Short mmCIF file of C-alpha atoms in Angstrom, two decimals:
data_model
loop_
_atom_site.label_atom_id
_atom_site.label_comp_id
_atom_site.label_asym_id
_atom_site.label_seq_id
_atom_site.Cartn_x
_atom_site.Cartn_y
_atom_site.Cartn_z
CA UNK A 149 -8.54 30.38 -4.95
CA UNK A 150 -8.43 32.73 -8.09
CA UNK A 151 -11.11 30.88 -10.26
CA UNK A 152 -12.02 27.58 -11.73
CA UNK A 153 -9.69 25.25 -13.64
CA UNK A 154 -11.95 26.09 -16.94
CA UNK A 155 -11.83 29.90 -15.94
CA UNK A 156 -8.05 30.47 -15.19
CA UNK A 157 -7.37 27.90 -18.32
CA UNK A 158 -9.55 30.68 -20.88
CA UNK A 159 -7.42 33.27 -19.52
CA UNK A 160 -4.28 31.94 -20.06
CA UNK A 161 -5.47 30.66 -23.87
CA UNK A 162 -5.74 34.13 -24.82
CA UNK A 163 -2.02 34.57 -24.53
CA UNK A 164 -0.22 31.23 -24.21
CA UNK A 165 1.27 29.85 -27.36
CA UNK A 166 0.12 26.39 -28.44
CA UNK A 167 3.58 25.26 -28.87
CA UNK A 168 4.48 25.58 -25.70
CA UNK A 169 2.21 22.32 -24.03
CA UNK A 170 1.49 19.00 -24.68
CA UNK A 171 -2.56 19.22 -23.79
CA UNK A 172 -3.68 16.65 -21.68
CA UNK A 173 -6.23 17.30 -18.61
CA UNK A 174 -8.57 20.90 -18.16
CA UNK A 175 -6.67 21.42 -14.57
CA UNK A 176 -4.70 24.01 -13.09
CA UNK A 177 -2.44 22.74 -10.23
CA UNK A 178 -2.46 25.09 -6.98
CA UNK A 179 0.19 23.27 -4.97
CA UNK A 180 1.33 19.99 -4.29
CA UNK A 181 2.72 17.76 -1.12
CA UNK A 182 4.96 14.47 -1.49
CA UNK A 183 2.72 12.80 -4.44
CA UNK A 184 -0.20 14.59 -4.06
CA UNK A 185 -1.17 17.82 -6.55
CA UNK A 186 -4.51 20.14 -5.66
CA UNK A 187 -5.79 22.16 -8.05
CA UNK A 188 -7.28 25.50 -8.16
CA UNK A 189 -10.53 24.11 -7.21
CA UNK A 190 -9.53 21.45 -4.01
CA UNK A 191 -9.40 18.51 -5.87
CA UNK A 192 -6.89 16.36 -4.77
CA UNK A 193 -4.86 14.00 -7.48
CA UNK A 194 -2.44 11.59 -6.78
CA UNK A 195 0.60 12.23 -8.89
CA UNK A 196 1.85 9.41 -11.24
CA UNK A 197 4.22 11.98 -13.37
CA UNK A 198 6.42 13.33 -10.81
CA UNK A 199 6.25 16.77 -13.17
CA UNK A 200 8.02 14.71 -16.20
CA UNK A 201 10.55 12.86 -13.63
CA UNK A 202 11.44 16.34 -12.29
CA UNK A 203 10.21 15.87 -8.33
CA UNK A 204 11.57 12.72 -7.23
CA UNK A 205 11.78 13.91 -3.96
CA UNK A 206 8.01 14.59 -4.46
CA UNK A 207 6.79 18.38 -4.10
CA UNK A 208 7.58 20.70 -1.30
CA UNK A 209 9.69 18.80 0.48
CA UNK A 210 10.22 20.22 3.43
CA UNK A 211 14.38 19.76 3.03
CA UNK A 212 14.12 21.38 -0.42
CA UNK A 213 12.01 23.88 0.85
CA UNK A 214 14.13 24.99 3.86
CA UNK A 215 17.19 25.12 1.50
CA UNK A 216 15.44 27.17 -1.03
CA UNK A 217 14.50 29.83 1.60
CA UNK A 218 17.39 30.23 3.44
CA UNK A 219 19.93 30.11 0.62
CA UNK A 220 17.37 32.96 -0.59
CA UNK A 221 17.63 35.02 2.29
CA UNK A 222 21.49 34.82 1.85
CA UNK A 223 22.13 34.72 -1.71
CA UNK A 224 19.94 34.52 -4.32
CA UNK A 225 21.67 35.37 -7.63
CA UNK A 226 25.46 36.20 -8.86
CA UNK A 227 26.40 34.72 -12.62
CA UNK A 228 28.68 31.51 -11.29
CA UNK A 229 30.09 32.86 -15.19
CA UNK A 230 32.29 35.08 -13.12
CA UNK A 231 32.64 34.51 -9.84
CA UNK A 232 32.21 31.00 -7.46
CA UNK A 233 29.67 30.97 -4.40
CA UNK A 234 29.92 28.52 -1.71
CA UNK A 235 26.84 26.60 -2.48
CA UNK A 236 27.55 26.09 -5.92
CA UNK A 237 30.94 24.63 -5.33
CA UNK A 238 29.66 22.35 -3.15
CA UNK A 239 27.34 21.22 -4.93
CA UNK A 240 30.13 20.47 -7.81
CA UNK A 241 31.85 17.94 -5.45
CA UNK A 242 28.79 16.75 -4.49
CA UNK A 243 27.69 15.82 -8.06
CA UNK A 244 31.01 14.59 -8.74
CA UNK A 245 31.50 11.79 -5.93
CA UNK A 246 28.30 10.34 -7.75
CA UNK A 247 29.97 10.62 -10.88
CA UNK A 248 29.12 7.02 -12.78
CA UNK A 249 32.57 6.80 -13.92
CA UNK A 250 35.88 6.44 -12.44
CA UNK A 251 39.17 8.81 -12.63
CA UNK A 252 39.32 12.48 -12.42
CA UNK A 253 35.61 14.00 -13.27
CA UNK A 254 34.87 17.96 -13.74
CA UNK A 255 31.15 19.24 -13.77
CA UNK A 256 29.94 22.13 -16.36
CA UNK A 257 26.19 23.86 -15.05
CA UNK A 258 23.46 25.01 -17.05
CA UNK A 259 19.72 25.57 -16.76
CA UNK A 260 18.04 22.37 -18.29
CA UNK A 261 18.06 19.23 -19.58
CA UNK A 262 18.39 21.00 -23.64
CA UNK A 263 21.73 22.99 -22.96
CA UNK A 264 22.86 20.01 -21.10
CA UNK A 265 22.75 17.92 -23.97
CA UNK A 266 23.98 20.53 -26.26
CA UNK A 267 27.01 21.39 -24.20
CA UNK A 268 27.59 17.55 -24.54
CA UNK A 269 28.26 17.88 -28.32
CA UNK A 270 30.10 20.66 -27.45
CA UNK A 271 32.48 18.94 -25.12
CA UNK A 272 32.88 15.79 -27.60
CA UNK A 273 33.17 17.87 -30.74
CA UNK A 274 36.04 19.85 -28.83
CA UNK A 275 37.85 17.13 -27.42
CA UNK A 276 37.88 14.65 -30.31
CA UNK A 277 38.05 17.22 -33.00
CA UNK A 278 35.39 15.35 -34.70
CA UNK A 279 32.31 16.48 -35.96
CA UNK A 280 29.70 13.85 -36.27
CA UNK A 281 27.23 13.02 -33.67
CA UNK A 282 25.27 9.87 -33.91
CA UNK A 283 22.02 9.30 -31.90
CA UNK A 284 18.81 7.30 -31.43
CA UNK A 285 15.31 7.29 -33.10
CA UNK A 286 12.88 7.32 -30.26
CA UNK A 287 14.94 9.58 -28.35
CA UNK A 288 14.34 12.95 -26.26
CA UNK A 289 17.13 15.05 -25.64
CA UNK A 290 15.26 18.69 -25.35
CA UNK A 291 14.00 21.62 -27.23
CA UNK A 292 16.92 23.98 -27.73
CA UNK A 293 18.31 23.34 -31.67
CA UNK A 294 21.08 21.06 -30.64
CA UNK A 295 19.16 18.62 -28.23
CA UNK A 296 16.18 18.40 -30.81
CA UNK A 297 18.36 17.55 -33.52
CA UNK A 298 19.40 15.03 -31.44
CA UNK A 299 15.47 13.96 -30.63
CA UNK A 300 13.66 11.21 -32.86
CA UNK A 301 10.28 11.38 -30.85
CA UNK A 302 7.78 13.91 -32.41
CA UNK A 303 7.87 15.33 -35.79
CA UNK A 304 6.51 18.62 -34.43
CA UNK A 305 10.02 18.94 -33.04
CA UNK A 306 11.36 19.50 -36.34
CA UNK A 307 8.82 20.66 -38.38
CA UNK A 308 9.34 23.98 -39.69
CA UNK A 309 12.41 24.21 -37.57
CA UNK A 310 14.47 23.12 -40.26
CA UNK A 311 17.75 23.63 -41.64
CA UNK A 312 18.68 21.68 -37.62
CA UNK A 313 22.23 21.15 -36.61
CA UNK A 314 24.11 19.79 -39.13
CA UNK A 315 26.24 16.10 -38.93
CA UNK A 316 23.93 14.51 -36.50
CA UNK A 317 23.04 11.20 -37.48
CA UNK A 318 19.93 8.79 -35.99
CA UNK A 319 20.05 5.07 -35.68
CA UNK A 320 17.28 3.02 -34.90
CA UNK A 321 16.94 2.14 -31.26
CA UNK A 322 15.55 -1.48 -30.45
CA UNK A 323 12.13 -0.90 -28.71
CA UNK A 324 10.91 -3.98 -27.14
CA UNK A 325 8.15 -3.76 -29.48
CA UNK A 326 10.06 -3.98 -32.47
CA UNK A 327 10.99 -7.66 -31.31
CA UNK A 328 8.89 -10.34 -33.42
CA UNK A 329 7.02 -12.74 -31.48
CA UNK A 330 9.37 -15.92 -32.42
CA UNK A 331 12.71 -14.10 -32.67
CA UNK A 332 15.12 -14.46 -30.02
CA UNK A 333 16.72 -11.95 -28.17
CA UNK A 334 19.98 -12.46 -29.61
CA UNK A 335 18.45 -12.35 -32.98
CA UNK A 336 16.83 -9.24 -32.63
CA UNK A 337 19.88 -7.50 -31.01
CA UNK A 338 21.90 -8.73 -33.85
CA UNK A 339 19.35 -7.38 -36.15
CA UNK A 340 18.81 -4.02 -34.65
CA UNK A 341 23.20 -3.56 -34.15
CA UNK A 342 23.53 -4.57 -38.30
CA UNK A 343 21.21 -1.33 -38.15
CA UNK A 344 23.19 0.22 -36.00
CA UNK A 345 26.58 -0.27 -37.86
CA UNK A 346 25.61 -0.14 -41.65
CA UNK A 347 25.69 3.95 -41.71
CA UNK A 348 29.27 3.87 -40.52
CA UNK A 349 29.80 0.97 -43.48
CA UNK A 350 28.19 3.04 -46.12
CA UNK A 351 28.41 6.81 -45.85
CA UNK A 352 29.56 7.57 -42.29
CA UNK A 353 33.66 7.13 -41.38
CA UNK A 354 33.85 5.92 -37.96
CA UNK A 355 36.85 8.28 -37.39
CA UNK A 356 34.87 11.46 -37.62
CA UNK A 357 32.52 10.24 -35.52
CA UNK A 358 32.66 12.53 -31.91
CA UNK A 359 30.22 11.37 -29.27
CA UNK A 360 27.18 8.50 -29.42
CA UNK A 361 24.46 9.68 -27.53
CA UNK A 362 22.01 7.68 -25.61
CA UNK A 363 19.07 7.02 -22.77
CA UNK A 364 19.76 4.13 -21.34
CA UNK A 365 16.38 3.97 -20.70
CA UNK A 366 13.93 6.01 -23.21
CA UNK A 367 12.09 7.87 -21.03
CA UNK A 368 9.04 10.05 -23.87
CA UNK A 369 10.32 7.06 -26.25
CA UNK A 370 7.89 4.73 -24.33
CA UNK A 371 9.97 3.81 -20.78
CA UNK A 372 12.52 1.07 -22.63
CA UNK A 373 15.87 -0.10 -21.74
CA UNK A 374 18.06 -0.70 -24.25
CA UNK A 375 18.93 -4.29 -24.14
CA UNK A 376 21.77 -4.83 -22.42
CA UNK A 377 23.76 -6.96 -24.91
CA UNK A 378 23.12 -4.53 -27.69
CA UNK A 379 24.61 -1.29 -25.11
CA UNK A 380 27.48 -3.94 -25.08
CA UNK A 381 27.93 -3.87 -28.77
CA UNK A 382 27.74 -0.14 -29.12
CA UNK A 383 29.41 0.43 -26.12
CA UNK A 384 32.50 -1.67 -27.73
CA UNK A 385 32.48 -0.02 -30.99
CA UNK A 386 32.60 3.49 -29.97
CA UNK A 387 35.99 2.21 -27.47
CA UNK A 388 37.41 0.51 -30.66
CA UNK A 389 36.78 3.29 -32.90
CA UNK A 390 37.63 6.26 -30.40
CA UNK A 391 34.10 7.66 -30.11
CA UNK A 392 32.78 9.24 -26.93
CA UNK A 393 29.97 7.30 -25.48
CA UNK A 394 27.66 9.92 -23.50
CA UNK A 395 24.67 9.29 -21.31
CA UNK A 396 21.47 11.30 -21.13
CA UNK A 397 20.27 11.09 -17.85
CA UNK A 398 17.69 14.02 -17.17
CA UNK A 399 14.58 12.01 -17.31
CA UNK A 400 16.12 8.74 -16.07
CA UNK A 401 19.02 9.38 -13.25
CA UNK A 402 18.84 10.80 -9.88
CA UNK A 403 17.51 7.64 -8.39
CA UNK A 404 14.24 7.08 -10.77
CA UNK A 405 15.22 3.43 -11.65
CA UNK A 406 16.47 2.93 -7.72
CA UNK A 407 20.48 3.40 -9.09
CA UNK A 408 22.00 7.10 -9.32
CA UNK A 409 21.86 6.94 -12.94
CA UNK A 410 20.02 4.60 -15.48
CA UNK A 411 23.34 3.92 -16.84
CA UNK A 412 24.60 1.92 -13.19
CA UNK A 413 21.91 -0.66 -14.46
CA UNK A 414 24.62 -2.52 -17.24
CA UNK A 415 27.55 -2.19 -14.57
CA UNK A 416 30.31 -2.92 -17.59
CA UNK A 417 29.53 0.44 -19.35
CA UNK A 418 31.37 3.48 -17.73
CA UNK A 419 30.70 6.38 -19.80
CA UNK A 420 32.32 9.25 -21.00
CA UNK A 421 30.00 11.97 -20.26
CA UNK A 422 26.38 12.27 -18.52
CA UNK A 423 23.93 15.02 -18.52
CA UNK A 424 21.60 15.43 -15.44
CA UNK A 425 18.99 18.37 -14.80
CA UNK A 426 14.69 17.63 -13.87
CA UNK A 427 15.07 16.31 -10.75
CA UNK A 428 18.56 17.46 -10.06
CA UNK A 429 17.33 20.39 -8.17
CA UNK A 430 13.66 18.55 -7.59
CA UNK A 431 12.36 20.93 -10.40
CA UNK A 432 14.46 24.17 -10.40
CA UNK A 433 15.83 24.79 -13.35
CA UNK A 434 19.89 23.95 -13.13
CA UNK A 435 21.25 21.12 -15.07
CA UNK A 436 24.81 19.75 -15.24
CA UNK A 437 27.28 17.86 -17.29
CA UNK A 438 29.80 15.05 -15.79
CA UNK A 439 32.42 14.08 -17.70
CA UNK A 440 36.25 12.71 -17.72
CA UNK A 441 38.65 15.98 -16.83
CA UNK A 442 40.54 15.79 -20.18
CA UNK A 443 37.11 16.11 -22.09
CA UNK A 444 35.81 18.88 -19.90
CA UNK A 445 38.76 20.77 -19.98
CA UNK A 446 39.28 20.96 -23.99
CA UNK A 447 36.90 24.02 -24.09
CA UNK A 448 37.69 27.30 -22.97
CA UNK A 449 35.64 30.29 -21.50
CA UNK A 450 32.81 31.31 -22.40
CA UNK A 451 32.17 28.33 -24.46
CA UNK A 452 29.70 26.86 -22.31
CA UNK A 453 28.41 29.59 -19.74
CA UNK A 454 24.94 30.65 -18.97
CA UNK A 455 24.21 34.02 -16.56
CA UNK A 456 21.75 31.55 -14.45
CA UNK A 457 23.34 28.42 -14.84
CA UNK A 458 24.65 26.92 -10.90
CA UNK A 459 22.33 29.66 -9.54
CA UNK A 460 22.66 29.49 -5.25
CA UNK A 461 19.17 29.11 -4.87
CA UNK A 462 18.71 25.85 -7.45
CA UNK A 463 22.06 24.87 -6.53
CA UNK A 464 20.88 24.62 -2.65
CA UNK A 465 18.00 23.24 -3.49
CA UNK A 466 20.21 20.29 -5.05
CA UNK A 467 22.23 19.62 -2.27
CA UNK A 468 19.14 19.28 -0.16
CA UNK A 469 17.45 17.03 -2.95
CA UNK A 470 21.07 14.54 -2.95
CA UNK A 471 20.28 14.68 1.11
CA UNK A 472 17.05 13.82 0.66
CA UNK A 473 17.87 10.57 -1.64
CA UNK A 474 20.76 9.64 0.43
CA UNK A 475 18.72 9.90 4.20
CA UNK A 476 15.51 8.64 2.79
CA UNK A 477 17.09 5.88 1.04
CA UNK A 478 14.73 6.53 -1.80
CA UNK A 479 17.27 4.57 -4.17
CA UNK A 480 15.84 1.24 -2.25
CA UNK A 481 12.24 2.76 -2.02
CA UNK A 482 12.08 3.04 -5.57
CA UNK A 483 13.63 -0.90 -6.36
CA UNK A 484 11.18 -1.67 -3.49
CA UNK A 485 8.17 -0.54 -4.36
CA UNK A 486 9.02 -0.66 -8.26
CA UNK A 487 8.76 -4.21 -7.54
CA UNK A 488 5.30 -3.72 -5.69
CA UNK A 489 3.58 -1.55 -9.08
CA UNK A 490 5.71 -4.37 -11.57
CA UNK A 491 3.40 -7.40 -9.86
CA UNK A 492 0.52 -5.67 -10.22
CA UNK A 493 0.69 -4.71 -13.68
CA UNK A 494 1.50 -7.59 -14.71
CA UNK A 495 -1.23 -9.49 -12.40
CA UNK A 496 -3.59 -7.12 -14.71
CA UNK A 497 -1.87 -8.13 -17.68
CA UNK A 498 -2.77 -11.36 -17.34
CA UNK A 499 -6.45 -10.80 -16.39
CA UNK A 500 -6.95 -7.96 -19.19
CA UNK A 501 -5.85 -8.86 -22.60
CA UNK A 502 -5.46 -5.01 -23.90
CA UNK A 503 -2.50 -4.57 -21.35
CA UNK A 504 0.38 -5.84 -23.54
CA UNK A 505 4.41 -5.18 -22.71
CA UNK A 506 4.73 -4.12 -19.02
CA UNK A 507 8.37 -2.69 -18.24
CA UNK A 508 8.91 -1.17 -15.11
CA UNK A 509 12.43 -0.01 -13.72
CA UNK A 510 12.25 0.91 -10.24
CA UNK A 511 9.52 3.57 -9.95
CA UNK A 512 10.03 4.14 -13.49
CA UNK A 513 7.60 2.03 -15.89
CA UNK A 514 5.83 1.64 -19.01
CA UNK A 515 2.48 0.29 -19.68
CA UNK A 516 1.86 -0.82 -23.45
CA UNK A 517 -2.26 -0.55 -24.14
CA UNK A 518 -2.73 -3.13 -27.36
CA UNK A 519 -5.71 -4.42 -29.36
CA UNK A 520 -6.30 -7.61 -28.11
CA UNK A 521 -6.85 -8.97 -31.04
CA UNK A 522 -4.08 -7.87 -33.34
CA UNK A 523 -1.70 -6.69 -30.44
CA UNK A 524 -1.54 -3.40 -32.29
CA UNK A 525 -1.17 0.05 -30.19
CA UNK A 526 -4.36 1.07 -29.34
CA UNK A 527 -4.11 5.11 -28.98
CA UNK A 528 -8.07 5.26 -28.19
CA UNK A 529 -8.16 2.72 -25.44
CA UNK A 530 -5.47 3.90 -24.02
CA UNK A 531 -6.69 7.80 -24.12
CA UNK A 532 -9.84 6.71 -22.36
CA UNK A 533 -7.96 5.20 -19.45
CA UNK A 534 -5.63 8.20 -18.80
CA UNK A 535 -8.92 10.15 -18.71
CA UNK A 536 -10.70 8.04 -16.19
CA UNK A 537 -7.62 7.54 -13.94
CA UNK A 538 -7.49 11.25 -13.82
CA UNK A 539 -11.25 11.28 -13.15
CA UNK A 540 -11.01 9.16 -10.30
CA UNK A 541 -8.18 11.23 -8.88
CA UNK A 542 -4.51 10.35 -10.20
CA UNK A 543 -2.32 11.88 -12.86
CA UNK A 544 -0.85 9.68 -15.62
CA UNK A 545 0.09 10.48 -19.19
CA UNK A 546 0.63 8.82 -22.40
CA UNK A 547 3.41 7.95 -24.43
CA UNK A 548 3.89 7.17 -28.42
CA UNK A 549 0.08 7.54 -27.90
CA UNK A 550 -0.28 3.54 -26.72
CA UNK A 551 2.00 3.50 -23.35
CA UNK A 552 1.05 4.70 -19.45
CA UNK A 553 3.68 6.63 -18.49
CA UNK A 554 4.38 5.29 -14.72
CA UNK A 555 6.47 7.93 -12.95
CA UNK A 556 5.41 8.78 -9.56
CA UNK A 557 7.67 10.43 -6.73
CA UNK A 558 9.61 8.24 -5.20
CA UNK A 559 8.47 9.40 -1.96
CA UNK A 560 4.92 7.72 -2.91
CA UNK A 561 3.61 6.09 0.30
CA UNK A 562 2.71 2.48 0.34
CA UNK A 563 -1.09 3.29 0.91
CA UNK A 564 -0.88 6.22 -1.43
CA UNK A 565 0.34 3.28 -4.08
CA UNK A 566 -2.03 1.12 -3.05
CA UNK A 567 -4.85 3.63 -3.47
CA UNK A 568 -3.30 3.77 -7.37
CA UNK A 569 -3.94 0.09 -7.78
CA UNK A 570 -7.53 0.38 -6.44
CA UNK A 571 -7.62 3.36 -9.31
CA UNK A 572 -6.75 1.58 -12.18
CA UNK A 573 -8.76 -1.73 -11.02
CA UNK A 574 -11.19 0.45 -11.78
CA UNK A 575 -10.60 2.07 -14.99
CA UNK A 576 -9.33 -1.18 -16.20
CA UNK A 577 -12.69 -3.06 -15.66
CA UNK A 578 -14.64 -0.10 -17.00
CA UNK A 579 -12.32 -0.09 -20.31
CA UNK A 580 -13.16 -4.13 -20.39
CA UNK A 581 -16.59 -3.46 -20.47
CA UNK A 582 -16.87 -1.22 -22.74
CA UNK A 583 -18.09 1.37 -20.34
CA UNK A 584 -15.79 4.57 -21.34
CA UNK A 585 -15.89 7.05 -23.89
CA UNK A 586 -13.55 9.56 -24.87
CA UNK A 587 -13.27 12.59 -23.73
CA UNK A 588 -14.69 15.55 -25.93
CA UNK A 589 -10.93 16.80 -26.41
CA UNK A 590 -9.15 13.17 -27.25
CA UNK A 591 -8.05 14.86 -30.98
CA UNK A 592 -5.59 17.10 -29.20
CA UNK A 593 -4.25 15.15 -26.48
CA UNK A 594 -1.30 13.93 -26.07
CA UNK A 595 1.95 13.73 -28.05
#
């Protein structure tokens, strides 16, 4: 060990920009195995993050691992900008026989989730010849210009940053929340899709319109689906009115919600284009566009090419990670045991009255913490049980300052899950009565 958590932490302060992390716990991680992290200090957590969705393999697999080191010992590093290497083009088949649409596919690499996103308007703005781009509130698409244009989830992603890519436009997206208590789901999707339409009826022609961009599931927006009749309706409208329809699938795909992609969960909605990257590579840094050939192929070089991007080493490490899903069969581990964390949240829900919505998607859920009296998002309650959980030895975050971000690698063990469940028994009857307190540093936490 190199020094404490608090010690290595007041090192780094002294030249890490603030900008650059969403504070949560005092910890320093060490190294990790399947779902569990160790810090610098030998405390053991289990992880309920998966490193943002980024390890669903869980960490150091020993698949990933061997990849990583032998591709390393062979090749570790020639721009795929120039010249092809064997792993690399694998990979691209690979990544397109998963492909959530049908017909001729192509695959475009970069480096993360952002660029992904960004080369998506690229792709749509080149192929349509249209410039508008029309996305969600509550959405996180990255932190490069383009992909936080397209955001709606913190306004410290745009302030200061400002003039941001021009002709995006936001709609609002229809949070569960956002449904009133005695308004039917048809109601509210009607409501939410007159939303949805009345820029393009006031101020926005449909036939400029390139590419609408979505998570099928808002992954920082609070873990929500969009509700299936309402991806119908915008789904149609962007077929009659020639618009791209493009899936962000970094946080959500590679078998979080037990599917491939978020997107396979409304089977009637092929899209045009996805982006993939987090757990793509189970954390290295390569993402990847999908799309239909003709869209791909309407830019030319070097319109979308990156000196890293479909490096050998990630790129092996992504073949082993699709190997790992596949032999595993972590797509039904995640539906399976998604089902096993969805009974028992909302088994606490109805014994603890502060638990409101519980939404849980495969291994992939959200955890609404409410005033039980007004049914309001309680940010304080809610900070308090992050802090204990991690106290008793598990990592979980919030979201929209009011939601337990439930994300743990799908390679989670039964009796690792159930040692979870004996966790939050306990922070949830200590929360009930009245027995936590915040932690000195609750001002600064979280988003």
């Amino acid at each position: 060990m190199t020094g404490s958590n608090h010690q290595l932490l007041a090192q780094e302060n002294d030249v890490f920009a603030t900008c650059a992390r969403i504070k949560y716990f005092d910890v320093v991680l060490d190294h990790g195995k399947g779902a569990v992290l160790t810090d610098v200090e030998g405390n053991h957590y289990l992880d309920l993050l998966a490193s943002a969705s980024a390890t669903n393999t869980g960490h150091a697999h020993p698949t990933v691992v061997k990849a990583i080191q032998d591709q390393a010992a062979k090749l570790t590093q020639y721009t795929p900008a120039y010249f092809a290497n064997s792993t690399t083009a694998k990979l691209a088949k690979r990544l397109a026989a998963i492909a959530p649409m049908s017909g001729p596919v192509e695959v475009a690499w970069g480096n993360s989730g952002s660029d992904a996103n960004d080369a998506i308007i690229k792709f749509a703005r080149a192929y349509t010849g249209r410039q508008y781009i029309v996305s969600f509130t509550g959405a996180y698409h990255g932190s490069t210009y383009g992909s936080l244009t397209l955001s709606g989830v913190s306004l410290n992603m745009t302030r200061k940053l400002g003039p941001l890519l021009p002709g995006v436009v936001k709609v609002p997206f229809p949070s569960p929340w956002e449904q009133e208590a005695d308004e039917s789901d048809e109601h509210f999707v009607n409501r939410y899709f007159k939303a949805f339409k009345e820029p393009f009826e006031t101020y926005l022609p449909a036939d400029e319109v390139a590419v609408i961009v979505i998570e099928a599931i808002q992954g920082d927006g609070g873990i929500a689906m969009m509700p299936p009749a309402f991806m119908q309706k915008i789904y149609d409208f962007a077929k009659e009115h020639g618009i791209l329809f493009a899936v962000d699938e970094v946080n959500q795909g590679m078998g979080r919600t037990g599917k491939w992609w978020s997107i396979q969960n409304f089977p009637e909605i092929e899209p045009d284009m996805i982006s993939t990257a987090k757990s793509l590579a189970s954390g290295l840094p390569l993402s990847a566009v999908i799309g239909r050939k003709a869209i791909m192929e309407s830019l030319g070089a070097p319109a979308n090419v990156y000196t890293t991007a479909g490096n050998p080493v990630t790129s092996a490490a992504a073949l082993a990670t699709i190997d790992v899903i596949e032999k595993e069969h972590l797509l039904a581990r995640s539906q399976k045991l998604g089902a096993k964390a969805k009974a028992y949240f909302e088994a606490a829900k109805e014994k603890y009255p502060f638990i409101g919505g519980v939404r849980m998607y495969g291994l992939d859920g959200g955890i609404d913490i409410v005033n039980p009296a007004t049914g309001a998002p309680d940010e304080e309650a809610t900070t308090k049980l992050i802090y204990r959980v991690f106290e008793l030895g598990a990592i979980i975050i919030s979201l929209r300052g009011n939601i337990l971000r439930f994300q743990p690698p799908l390679v989670i063990t039964e009796e690792q899950l159930d040692q979870v469940f004996k966790i939050f028994d306990q922070a949830f009857a200590e929360l009930a009565a009245g027995k936590l307190a915040l932690p000195a540093a609750a001002k600064e936490m979280g988003w």
